[in-house]
């Protein structure tokens, strides 16, 4: 598996997002750049050897796609992903507030799976499904791109199972509000 530079990866993601109509994100351990505050993005790139100011700008620029109502986004985040201390507690509370505000966008669904929830399987990786044609799977060594219909269908089925376990809308906002208050305490 060959590693790609952050700039190349950002361009590929932007292209996938532009050509897709429904994107489904399962986020196991961190908030994706599409949903992140600037401080969260900067902190998530702290280990990177690239020009982080350029990378942060690129990630924040990509967020404009969330406001394109011709696109549909469904994000499923585990409680661990939302609460992982990537930034200071106050900055994490701000990140949670951003997630809550994004739940009001008409084309964006954000679901949360609390640690106490029972899930039909144990999630192993973060993944993103672009329509029903391609899935990217994030691993600690890099990312995999799956195009075979059987692989894509398997991940779409897995996503649907997590979606059944997730809290959305007012329930999700209530969780985020509690978690944000915990960070501010």
Coordinates of C-alpha atoms in Angstrom, one line a residue:
X1 CA 0.0 0.0 0.0
X2 CA 1.5 3.3 -1.1
X3 CA 1.0 6.4 1.1
X4 CA -0.2 9.5 -0.6
X5 CA 0.6 13.1 0.3
X6 CA -2.1 15.0 2.2
X7 CA -2.6 17.4 -0.8
X8 CA -3.2 14.5 -3.2
X9 CA -5.6 12.8 -0.7
X10 CA -7.5 16.1 -0.2
X11 CA -7.9 16.5 -4.0
X12 CA -9.1 12.9 -4.4
X13 CA -11.7 13.4 -1.6
X14 CA -12.9 16.6 -3.1
X15 CA -13.4 14.9 -6.4
X16 CA -15.3 12.0 -4.9
X17 CA -17.5 14.3 -3.0
X18 CA -18.2 16.4 -6.1
X19 CA -19.2 13.3 -8.2
X20 CA -21.3 11.6 -5.5
X21 CA -24.9 12.4 -4.4
X22 CA -25.1 10.4 -1.1
X23 CA -22.1 10.0 1.1
X24 CA -22.2 7.9 4.2
X25 CA -19.4 8.3 6.8
X26 CA -18.9 5.8 9.7
X27 CA -16.5 7.5 12.2
X28 CA -15.1 5.2 14.8
X29 CA -12.4 7.2 16.4
X30 CA -12.3 10.9 15.3
X31 CA -14.5 13.6 13.7
X32 CA -13.9 14.0 10.0
X33 CA -12.5 17.2 8.6
X34 CA -15.9 17.9 6.9
X35 CA -17.4 18.4 10.4
X36 CA -14.4 19.8 12.2
X37 CA -13.7 23.2 13.7
X38 CA -10.5 24.9 12.6
X39 CA -8.8 24.1 16.0
X40 CA -9.8 20.4 15.8
X41 CA -8.5 20.2 12.2
X42 CA -5.2 21.8 13.3
X43 CA -4.8 19.4 16.2
X44 CA -5.6 16.4 14.1
X45 CA -2.8 17.3 11.8
X46 CA -0.3 18.0 14.5
X47 CA 1.7 14.8 13.7
X48 CA 1.8 15.6 10.0
X49 CA 5.0 16.6 8.2
X50 CA 3.2 18.7 5.6
X51 CA 2.4 22.4 5.7
X52 CA -0.4 22.2 8.1
X53 CA -1.7 25.8 7.4
X54 CA -2.3 24.8 3.8
X55 CA -3.9 21.4 4.8
X56 CA -6.2 23.1 7.3
X57 CA -7.3 25.6 4.7
X58 CA -8.0 22.8 2.3
X59 CA -10.0 20.8 4.8
X60 CA -12.1 23.8 5.8
X61 CA -12.7 24.8 2.1
X62 CA -14.0 21.3 1.5
X63 CA -16.7 21.9 4.2
X64 CA -18.6 24.1 1.7
X65 CA -20.0 20.9 0.1
X66 CA -22.2 20.4 3.2
X67 CA -24.3 23.3 2.0
X68 CA -24.9 21.9 -1.4
X69 CA -28.5 20.6 -1.0
X70 CA -28.2 18.4 -4.1
X71 CA -25.9 16.2 -2.0
X72 CA -27.0 14.0 0.9
X73 CA -24.7 13.3 3.9
X74 CA -25.1 10.8 6.6
X75 CA -22.6 10.7 9.4
X76 CA -22.5 8.0 12.1
X77 CA -20.1 8.8 14.9
X78 CA -19.4 6.7 17.9
X79 CA -19.3 8.4 21.3
X80 CA -15.6 7.7 21.4
X81 CA -15.1 9.6 18.1
X82 CA -16.9 12.7 19.4
X83 CA -15.3 12.7 22.9
X84 CA -11.7 11.7 22.0
X85 CA -9.5 14.4 23.5
X86 CA -7.9 15.7 20.3
X87 CA -8.1 19.2 21.6
X88 CA -8.5 20.9 25.0
X89 CA -11.9 20.3 26.8
X90 CA -13.2 23.8 25.9
X91 CA -12.2 23.3 22.2
X92 CA -13.8 19.9 22.3
X93 CA -17.0 21.5 23.6
X94 CA -16.9 23.9 20.7
X95 CA -16.5 20.9 18.3
X96 CA -19.6 19.3 19.8
X97 CA -21.5 22.5 19.5
X98 CA -20.6 22.6 15.8
X99 CA -21.8 19.0 15.3
X100 CA -25.1 20.0 16.9
X101 CA -25.5 23.0 14.7
X102 CA -24.9 20.9 11.6
X103 CA -27.8 18.6 12.5
X104 CA -30.1 21.4 11.3
X105 CA -28.9 21.3 7.7
X106 CA -31.6 19.7 5.6
X107 CA -29.2 17.4 3.7
X108 CA -27.0 16.4 6.6
X109 CA -27.9 13.7 9.1
X110 CA -25.6 13.1 12.1
X111 CA -26.2 10.0 14.2
X112 CA -24.5 9.1 17.4
X113 CA -23.8 5.7 18.9
X114 CA -23.3 6.0 22.6
X115 CA -20.9 3.6 24.3
X116 CA -23.9 1.9 26.1
X117 CA -25.6 1.1 22.8
X118 CA -25.7 -2.5 21.7
X119 CA -24.5 -2.9 18.1
X120 CA -25.0 -6.0 15.9
X121 CA -21.2 -6.2 15.2
X122 CA -18.0 -4.7 16.5
X123 CA -16.8 -1.8 14.4
X124 CA -13.2 -2.2 13.3
X125 CA -12.5 0.7 10.9
X126 CA -13.7 4.1 9.8
X127 CA -15.2 4.0 6.3
X128 CA -17.0 6.2 3.8
X129 CA -19.4 5.0 1.1
X130 CA -19.8 7.2 -1.9
X131 CA -23.2 6.4 -3.4
X132 CA -23.3 2.7 -4.0
X133 CA -20.2 2.6 -6.1
X134 CA -17.1 3.0 -4.0
X135 CA -16.0 2.7 -0.3
X136 CA -12.9 4.0 1.3
X137 CA -11.7 2.3 4.5
X138 CA -9.3 4.0 6.8
X139 CA -6.7 1.9 8.6
X140 CA -3.6 2.8 10.6
X141 CA -1.4 2.1 7.6
X142 CA -3.4 4.1 5.1
X143 CA -6.7 3.8 3.2
X144 CA -8.2 1.1 1.0
X145 CA -10.4 1.9 -2.0
X146 CA -13.1 -0.8 -2.7
X147 CA -15.0 -0.8 -5.9
X148 CA -16.2 -4.4 -6.2
X149 CA -20.0 -4.4 -5.9
X150 CA -20.0 -7.1 -3.2
X151 CA -17.5 -5.2 -1.0
X152 CA -19.5 -2.0 -1.4
X153 CA -22.8 -3.8 -0.6
X154 CA -21.2 -5.3 2.5
X155 CA -20.2 -1.9 3.8
X156 CA -23.5 -0.3 2.9
X157 CA -25.2 -3.2 4.9
X158 CA -22.9 -2.6 7.8
X159 CA -23.6 1.1 7.7
X160 CA -27.3 0.5 7.8
X161 CA -26.9 -1.7 10.9
X162 CA -25.0 1.1 12.7
X163 CA -27.6 3.6 11.5
X164 CA -30.3 1.5 13.3
X165 CA -28.4 1.9 16.5
X166 CA -27.7 5.6 16.2
X167 CA -29.5 8.6 17.8
X168 CA -30.4 11.4 15.4
X169 CA -31.9 14.9 15.5
X170 CA -33.2 16.0 18.9
X171 CA -31.8 12.9 20.6
X172 CA -28.4 13.5 19.1
X173 CA -28.4 17.2 20.0
X174 CA -29.3 16.3 23.6
X175 CA -26.3 13.9 23.8
X176 CA -24.0 16.5 22.3
X177 CA -25.3 19.1 24.8
X178 CA -24.6 16.8 27.8
X179 CA -21.1 15.9 26.5
X180 CA -20.4 19.5 25.7
X181 CA -21.4 20.5 29.3
X182 CA -19.1 17.8 30.7
X183 CA -16.2 19.3 28.8
X184 CA -17.0 22.8 30.1
X185 CA -17.4 21.6 33.7

